[in-house]
């Protein structure tokens, strides 16, 4: 490795780069010298086991040899050609997705490649509104669909949707004028532990068995006027929002969209490509979408890539038109080479099945922690995507009242996810979440049992500390 002056790196980083998720004063440089498998390696050789899987996006592991070799081969042939030209890589990537992965399903029509998840969702919104000739779309509480204008109009995590937050917890929530355009209505999220409609799962079904949150969504769309609604956009498992729906929810939402003749856009940017133990998360529920958006695991993030798959009817409709917009890097030959190698590796190594089996081991180990630690209120997930809800008492009260909100209405150092993060780091494990009270665990599909055990040990150690803090708070309350 060339001799890097990491002091200079830190100086330039602080001096010239605009920050994300931290003000300049809060920001601290975290230098990473290299990555490998599920590990980040710092300049001093410290190896961090990454239970964020970065942003739940390195599905086939860091520095995957097959992907890196494919990129090197492609670089021997290409610099760049734009979407009007076809590389063998772009055509093969389309074939692998439409035939090898989705070939057994009758709904897929055609695919368009883009570069990010936000761009995939922008494309899906564009197509849905054009195809239905209607302006409105339905999103949900705690949704995260990206940061660009249309995608962010769907995003409903409080701190995120306005785009910026401030250190001072008492600061006014700022909103970026016009950023929320794009007529959307917000349906309740199937967050049964903290039901937005104050129901209890198991007794919230009506006489037809429909969940209360689905009935509410149906009524909301009927009030909007379904003839004004192009589509409902859903993550099957909410990623940043960290919510796993009850098993009936997705099939009932799919029925609702068909009953009301609106399109169903499924955002598989975070859950796609084997993360939940299926190629795509919707496949757990016996339903088929009209449009699927994808990114992250599409290339395992070695090179940015995103895509949108539309159903046969929409593909036929779009084929009539000259699409008068283009994104420069769509179908970039080097990115497509990474996509092909990523998918071929997943098929050769049977990684989707491996993730499914790994999920059973994760569930066993996380439920053991739930039995041991009073601050674990819920464990939910599948494959290598898990939620651990942190609570301060047996009533599942959240530590941070404004739950699923990143607008820093409290001091972030009091967030349970950050308390867990700093204790687990003592054991060389990076674990945490995005919303204050909920750990969001993600790994590569290939993670070893030894590394899972190392992660569970670190989480156990951190939860011991959180249990003590919760008990102290309870004792102080009892003294008052
Ligand atoms: C379901 C979903 N759709 C679209 C996008 C937008 O994709 P992009 O970034 O434009 O390629 C994302 C991005 N996730 C962000 C980075 C995230 C994930 C977990 C915690 C916090 C943030 C996503 O999760």
XYZ file of C-alpha atoms and ligand atoms in Angstrom:
504
model
C 0.000 0.000 0.000
C 1.443 3.417 -0.952
C 2.479 5.451 2.049
C -0.619 7.561 2.838
C -0.340 10.652 5.048
C -3.544 10.102 7.068
C -2.966 13.388 8.919
C -3.240 15.179 5.575
C -6.302 13.081 4.694
C -8.005 14.203 7.901
C -7.038 17.824 7.309
C -8.424 17.902 3.755
C -11.538 15.940 4.817
C -12.388 18.495 7.495
C -11.423 21.529 5.440
C -13.206 20.861 2.140
C -16.074 18.349 2.378
C -19.721 19.087 3.286
C -20.974 16.632 5.918
C -23.848 14.135 6.117
C -25.652 13.271 9.401
C -23.378 15.627 11.411
C -22.773 19.341 11.673
C -19.165 20.356 11.014
C -18.673 20.767 14.764
C -20.064 17.305 15.527
C -18.128 15.635 12.723
C -15.159 13.329 13.311
C -13.125 11.753 10.512
C -13.307 7.935 10.526
C -10.462 6.843 8.221
C -10.806 3.468 6.494
C -7.659 2.176 4.816
C -9.306 -0.883 3.166
C -12.208 -3.335 3.438
C -12.594 -7.118 3.299
C -15.634 -9.427 3.617
C -17.631 -8.012 6.545
C -14.727 -5.925 7.856
C -13.493 -2.356 7.630
C -9.755 -1.941 8.219
C -8.430 1.293 9.720
C -4.962 2.770 9.017
C -3.613 1.399 12.334
C -4.774 -2.116 11.371
C -7.894 -2.123 13.595
C -10.490 -4.460 12.027
C -14.151 -3.482 12.584
C -16.906 -6.059 12.023
C -19.526 -3.992 10.184
C -23.102 -4.889 11.222
C -24.367 -1.974 9.121
C -23.033 -3.669 5.976
C -22.281 -0.022 5.212
C -25.806 1.048 4.202
C -27.093 -2.533 3.949
C -25.631 -2.648 0.488
C -22.528 -4.898 0.271
C -24.456 -8.139 -0.211
C -21.627 -10.293 -1.587
C -19.024 -8.917 0.808
C -16.359 -6.242 0.579
C -13.692 -6.543 -2.161
C -15.415 -9.555 -3.743
C -12.766 -11.125 -6.029
C -15.175 -12.124 -8.800
C -16.584 -8.599 -9.014
C -13.155 -6.941 -8.836
C -11.749 -9.245 -11.555
C -14.771 -8.526 -13.790
C -14.236 -4.776 -13.353
C -10.557 -5.121 -14.254
C -11.459 -7.106 -17.409
C -14.071 -4.496 -18.396
C -11.532 -1.703 -17.887
C -9.308 -3.424 -20.475
C -12.112 -2.879 -23.021
C -14.113 0.167 -21.942
C -13.989 3.654 -20.683
C -17.617 4.621 -21.193
C -20.547 4.427 -23.622
C -23.978 5.932 -22.811
C -27.401 4.258 -22.966
C -27.817 4.653 -26.733
C -25.032 2.099 -27.138
C -25.042 -1.492 -25.925
C -22.216 -3.263 -24.162
C -22.404 -7.048 -23.731
C -22.396 -6.358 -19.982
C -25.593 -4.270 -20.050
C -27.478 -6.819 -22.175
C -26.267 -9.685 -19.980
C -27.192 -7.844 -16.772
C -30.724 -7.407 -18.134
C -30.878 -11.096 -19.106
C -29.634 -12.265 -15.702
C -32.301 -10.192 -13.883
C -35.217 -10.805 -16.277
C -34.516 -14.518 -16.959
C -32.221 -16.119 -14.330
C -33.754 -14.293 -11.350
C -37.312 -13.361 -12.412
C -37.832 -15.822 -15.278
C -40.331 -17.960 -13.349
C -42.643 -14.953 -12.746
C -45.069 -13.800 -15.442
C -45.304 -10.091 -14.480
C -41.847 -8.634 -15.503
C -41.826 -6.736 -18.808
C -38.640 -4.666 -19.220
C -35.837 -3.050 -17.220
C -34.195 0.373 -17.187
C -30.816 0.883 -15.550
C -29.927 3.990 -13.555
C -27.201 4.749 -11.010
C -28.844 4.999 -7.568
C -31.913 3.940 -5.590
C -33.271 7.485 -5.510
C -32.991 7.625 -9.286
C -34.754 4.264 -9.567
C -37.644 5.621 -7.481
C -37.732 8.857 -9.517
C -37.992 6.723 -12.653
C -40.761 4.574 -11.139
C -42.772 7.701 -10.161
C -42.264 9.158 -13.651
C -43.516 5.980 -15.336
C -46.448 5.418 -12.929
C -47.796 8.981 -13.309
C -47.351 8.829 -17.096
C -48.931 5.392 -17.457
C -51.944 6.119 -15.194
C -52.061 9.815 -16.184
C -52.698 10.665 -12.527
C -50.704 12.970 -10.137
C -51.110 11.440 -6.668
C -49.035 8.752 -5.002
C -49.396 7.080 -1.608
C -46.467 6.641 0.743
C -46.325 5.549 4.395
C -45.167 6.784 7.752
C -41.472 6.155 8.437
C -40.812 5.478 4.724
C -37.369 6.038 3.214
C -37.149 6.124 -0.574
C -34.219 8.446 -1.237
C -33.180 12.067 -1.230
C -33.982 13.433 -4.704
C -37.139 15.538 -5.152
C -39.677 12.836 -5.994
C -38.084 10.181 -3.809
C -37.833 12.555 -0.841
C -41.513 13.494 -1.251
C -42.153 9.823 -0.418
C -39.714 9.791 2.499
C -41.436 10.338 5.830
C -38.838 9.876 8.567
C -39.148 13.243 10.321
C -35.524 14.384 10.389
C -34.864 13.089 6.897
C -37.816 14.446 4.976
C -36.827 18.019 5.694
C -33.276 17.167 4.790
C -31.471 18.976 7.600
C -31.462 18.945 11.410
C -29.504 20.990 13.955
C -27.481 20.204 17.084
C -29.824 22.118 19.379
C -32.706 19.660 20.176
C -35.017 22.640 20.685
C -34.300 23.985 17.197
C -37.237 24.491 14.877
C -37.629 21.716 12.283
C -36.584 23.348 9.004
C -38.247 22.373 5.734
C -36.733 22.935 2.325
C -39.310 25.006 0.412
C -40.863 23.024 -2.417
C -38.918 19.846 -1.639
C -42.100 18.080 -0.584
C -43.909 18.737 -3.862
C -45.351 15.759 -5.630
C -48.822 15.119 -4.278
C -48.550 12.333 -1.765
C -50.778 11.031 0.989
C -49.289 9.184 3.977
C -50.718 5.830 5.015
C -50.160 4.371 8.510
C -47.142 2.114 8.872
C -47.693 -1.506 10.064
C -45.632 -0.881 13.197
C -47.547 -3.276 15.462
C -45.340 -2.682 18.518
C -46.350 0.997 18.417
C -49.561 0.830 16.366
C -50.313 4.299 14.955
C -54.023 3.497 15.269
C -53.657 2.311 18.902
C -54.684 -1.240 18.055
C -53.136 -4.471 19.290
C -52.019 -6.975 16.705
C -54.261 -10.025 16.839
C -57.398 -8.050 17.646
C -57.198 -5.356 14.954
C -58.712 -7.368 12.092
C -62.237 -6.580 10.863
C -64.794 -9.291 10.063
C -63.089 -9.862 6.690
C -59.718 -10.306 8.393
C -58.428 -6.975 7.003
C -55.930 -5.251 9.310
C -57.033 -1.884 10.715
C -54.032 -0.105 9.114
C -55.013 -1.535 5.705
C -58.663 -0.488 6.170
C -57.453 3.005 7.131
C -55.260 3.114 4.012
C -58.177 1.994 1.856
C -60.421 4.734 3.272
C -57.650 7.314 2.833
C -57.230 6.472 -0.848
C -61.005 6.440 -1.369
C -61.059 9.953 0.118
C -58.159 11.003 -2.146
C -60.172 9.673 -5.080
C -58.493 6.537 -6.488
C -58.972 8.013 -9.957
C -56.416 10.658 -8.901
C -53.904 8.140 -7.523
C -51.209 6.667 -9.786
C -49.533 4.326 -7.315
C -48.759 3.258 -3.767
C -45.045 2.969 -3.005
C -43.893 0.536 -0.302
C -40.758 -0.997 1.097
C -41.847 -4.513 2.102
C -39.706 -4.314 5.255
C -39.038 -0.659 6.045
C -35.287 -0.244 6.015
C -34.266 3.070 7.536
C -37.629 3.159 9.353
C -36.855 -0.337 10.715
C -40.312 -1.919 10.603
C -41.189 -5.529 9.727
C -44.897 -5.876 8.803
C -47.203 -8.636 10.094
C -47.522 -11.500 7.598
C -51.033 -10.463 6.400
C -50.118 -6.840 5.642
C -48.389 -7.104 2.256
C -50.943 -9.462 0.624
C -53.733 -7.153 1.879
C -51.983 -4.048 0.509
C -51.548 -5.812 -2.842
C -55.294 -6.660 -2.871
C -56.148 -3.064 -1.953
C -54.086 -1.658 -4.865
C -55.816 -4.039 -7.269
C -59.277 -3.303 -5.816
C -58.682 0.461 -6.303
C -56.896 0.105 -9.682
C -53.674 1.816 -8.617
C -50.153 0.602 -9.367
C -48.042 -1.021 -6.654
C -44.409 0.111 -6.693
C -42.205 -2.053 -4.485
C -38.963 -0.460 -3.393
C -36.439 -3.312 -3.084
C -33.399 -1.007 -3.022
C -32.380 -2.161 0.460
C -34.110 -5.564 0.692
C -33.362 -6.897 -2.798
C -30.728 -9.397 -3.978
C -31.048 -12.012 -1.286
C -30.906 -9.844 1.842
C -34.069 -11.374 3.377
C -33.446 -14.937 2.161
C -35.284 -14.500 -1.174
C -34.027 -12.738 -4.302
C -36.670 -10.090 -3.561
C -38.576 -9.480 -0.329
C -42.023 -9.433 -1.992
C -41.471 -13.108 -2.907
C -42.032 -14.094 0.747
C -45.690 -13.050 0.424
C -46.957 -14.747 -2.744
C -47.678 -11.433 -4.478
C -46.347 -9.727 -7.607
C -45.713 -5.997 -8.064
C -46.310 -3.711 -11.032
C -42.940 -1.990 -10.692
C -39.833 -2.921 -8.649
C -36.961 -0.551 -7.932
C -33.522 -1.800 -6.987
C -29.931 -0.622 -6.287
C -27.445 -1.345 -3.419
C -27.243 -5.193 -3.622
C -27.678 -5.031 -7.427
C -23.902 -4.508 -7.691
C -23.107 -4.987 -3.988
C -22.145 -1.302 -4.223
C -18.712 -1.994 -5.706
C -19.792 0.455 -8.420
C -23.087 2.436 -8.168
C -25.988 0.888 -10.087
C -29.773 0.974 -9.869
C -32.635 -0.370 -11.965
C -36.402 -0.350 -12.425
C -38.344 -3.402 -13.647
C -41.837 -2.686 -14.992
C -44.639 -5.143 -15.755
C -45.480 -6.286 -19.271
C -48.362 -3.838 -19.767
C -46.264 -0.841 -18.739
C -43.348 -2.021 -20.905
C -45.660 -2.237 -23.915
C -46.948 1.290 -23.165
C -43.437 2.741 -22.782
C -42.235 1.058 -25.984
C -44.540 3.360 -27.982
C -42.626 6.456 -26.878
C -39.226 8.039 -27.311
C -38.136 8.458 -23.687
C -36.823 12.061 -23.948
C -34.747 11.926 -20.774
C -31.482 10.154 -20.108
C -29.194 9.773 -17.118
C -25.613 9.961 -18.352
C -24.312 6.893 -16.576
C -27.337 4.577 -17.089
C -26.047 1.146 -18.053
C -22.405 2.209 -17.578
C -20.398 -0.760 -18.997
C -18.087 -1.042 -15.987
C -21.029 -0.878 -13.548
C -22.857 -3.476 -15.635
C -19.797 -5.733 -15.509
C -19.972 -5.486 -11.705
C -23.724 -6.275 -11.770
C -23.163 -9.388 -13.924
C -20.339 -10.684 -11.713
C -22.342 -9.931 -8.549
C -25.398 -11.883 -9.729
C -23.337 -14.758 -11.146
C -21.450 -15.027 -7.844
C -24.754 -15.118 -5.923
C -26.034 -17.901 -8.205
C -22.795 -19.946 -8.178
C -22.481 -19.718 -4.375
C -26.244 -20.232 -3.795
C -26.069 -17.155 -1.569
C -29.818 -16.504 -1.382
C -30.369 -19.942 0.206
C -27.350 -19.341 2.459
C -28.847 -16.034 3.643
C -32.106 -17.841 4.415
C -30.262 -20.395 6.573
C -28.131 -17.670 8.179
C -31.382 -15.908 9.093
C -32.446 -18.890 11.177
C -29.167 -18.698 13.131
C -29.488 -14.920 13.593
C -33.047 -15.373 14.861
C -31.991 -18.048 17.375
C -29.127 -15.931 18.754
C -31.131 -12.667 18.861
C -34.069 -14.341 20.627
C -31.617 -15.667 23.247
C -30.593 -12.037 23.834
C -34.258 -11.012 24.061
C -34.821 -13.638 26.755
C -31.797 -12.374 28.705
C -32.104 -8.577 28.364
C -35.153 -6.574 29.555
C -34.187 -3.741 27.171
C -34.921 -5.896 24.119
C -38.625 -5.461 23.329
C -38.793 -7.036 19.884
C -36.665 -9.035 17.444
C -37.892 -9.247 13.834
C -36.363 -9.901 10.452
C -35.222 -12.512 7.968
C -32.027 -13.518 6.221
C -29.349 -10.953 7.024
C -31.657 -8.038 7.853
C -32.799 -7.775 11.481
C -34.520 -5.273 13.759
C -33.950 -5.143 17.542
C -36.374 -2.786 19.276
C -34.809 -1.253 22.425
C -37.237 -0.462 25.257
C -36.881 0.910 28.762
C -39.500 -1.190 30.537
C -41.813 -4.196 30.260
C -44.452 -1.953 28.665
C -42.076 -1.543 25.662
C -41.803 2.194 26.327
C -39.246 3.744 23.939
C -36.195 5.450 25.465
C -36.631 8.390 23.073
C -40.260 9.488 23.061
C -40.280 10.822 19.500
C -39.690 7.362 18.126
C -38.646 6.783 14.455
C -37.555 10.347 14.091
C -34.020 11.482 13.394
C -34.649 15.182 13.897
C -32.562 15.128 17.055
C -35.405 16.202 19.343
C -33.109 14.864 22.045
C -29.361 14.749 22.531
C -28.156 11.974 20.169
C -25.744 10.705 22.832
C -28.845 9.628 24.823
C -30.164 7.562 21.924
C -30.054 3.849 22.861
C -28.692 2.997 19.416
C -25.697 5.246 20.080
C -25.175 3.852 23.582
C -25.131 0.330 22.127
C -22.875 1.497 19.293
C -20.199 2.920 21.592
C -20.158 -0.155 23.890
C -20.052 -2.663 21.010
C -17.182 -0.693 19.454
C -15.095 -1.649 22.531
C -15.333 -5.214 21.132
C -14.475 -4.155 17.553
C -18.053 -4.458 16.326
C -19.932 -1.677 14.496
C -23.640 -1.969 15.313
C -26.400 0.634 15.549
C -29.401 1.993 13.772
C -30.886 4.962 11.991
C -33.947 5.815 14.114
C -33.236 6.368 17.840
C -34.743 3.283 19.529
C -34.175 0.550 16.980
C -31.040 -1.406 16.083
C -30.871 -2.250 12.396
C -28.576 -5.248 11.756
C -27.317 -6.108 8.299
C -24.373 -8.175 7.042
C -23.119 -9.724 3.833
C -25.051 -12.795 2.663
C -21.810 -14.717 3.181
C -21.122 -13.856 6.843
C -19.568 -16.694 8.861
C -21.112 -18.179 12.007
C -17.938 -17.160 13.869
C -18.516 -13.524 12.934
C -22.204 -13.761 13.895
C -21.131 -15.135 17.291
C -18.620 -12.276 17.640
C -21.391 -9.762 16.835
C -23.839 -11.374 19.273
C -21.191 -11.357 22.017
C -20.557 -7.647 21.479
C -24.310 -6.915 21.443
C -24.758 -8.944 24.654
C -21.996 -6.870 26.301
C -23.580 -3.606 25.141
C -27.084 -4.665 26.229
C -25.756 -5.449 29.738
C -24.758 -1.783 29.912
C -28.114 -0.564 28.550
C -29.997 -2.781 31.022
C -28.112 -1.135 33.897
C -28.887 2.372 32.589
C -32.579 1.511 32.214
C -32.686 0.076 35.741
C -31.075 3.255 37.115
C -33.697 5.399 35.349
C -36.440 3.215 36.817
C -34.941 3.448 40.329
C -34.669 7.260 40.070
C -38.299 7.419 38.918
C -39.326 5.225 41.861
C -37.557 7.637 44.262
C -39.453 10.654 42.924
C -35.522 1.559 0.643
C -34.606 2.598 0.018
N -34.933 3.146 -1.179
C -34.143 4.083 -1.768
C -32.988 4.508 -1.174
C -32.128 5.560 -1.887
O -31.065 4.921 -2.555
P -29.779 5.791 -2.922
O -29.128 6.189 -1.605
O -30.246 6.969 -3.698
O -28.935 4.848 -3.739
C -32.580 3.951 0.054
C -31.340 4.431 0.706
N -31.089 4.085 1.916
C -30.340 4.925 2.797
C -28.956 5.253 2.326
C -30.377 4.448 4.213
C -30.528 3.102 4.492
C -30.570 2.685 5.839
C -30.444 3.622 6.851
C -30.302 4.978 6.529
C -30.265 5.391 5.201
C -33.419 2.992 0.661
O -33.093 2.443 1.867
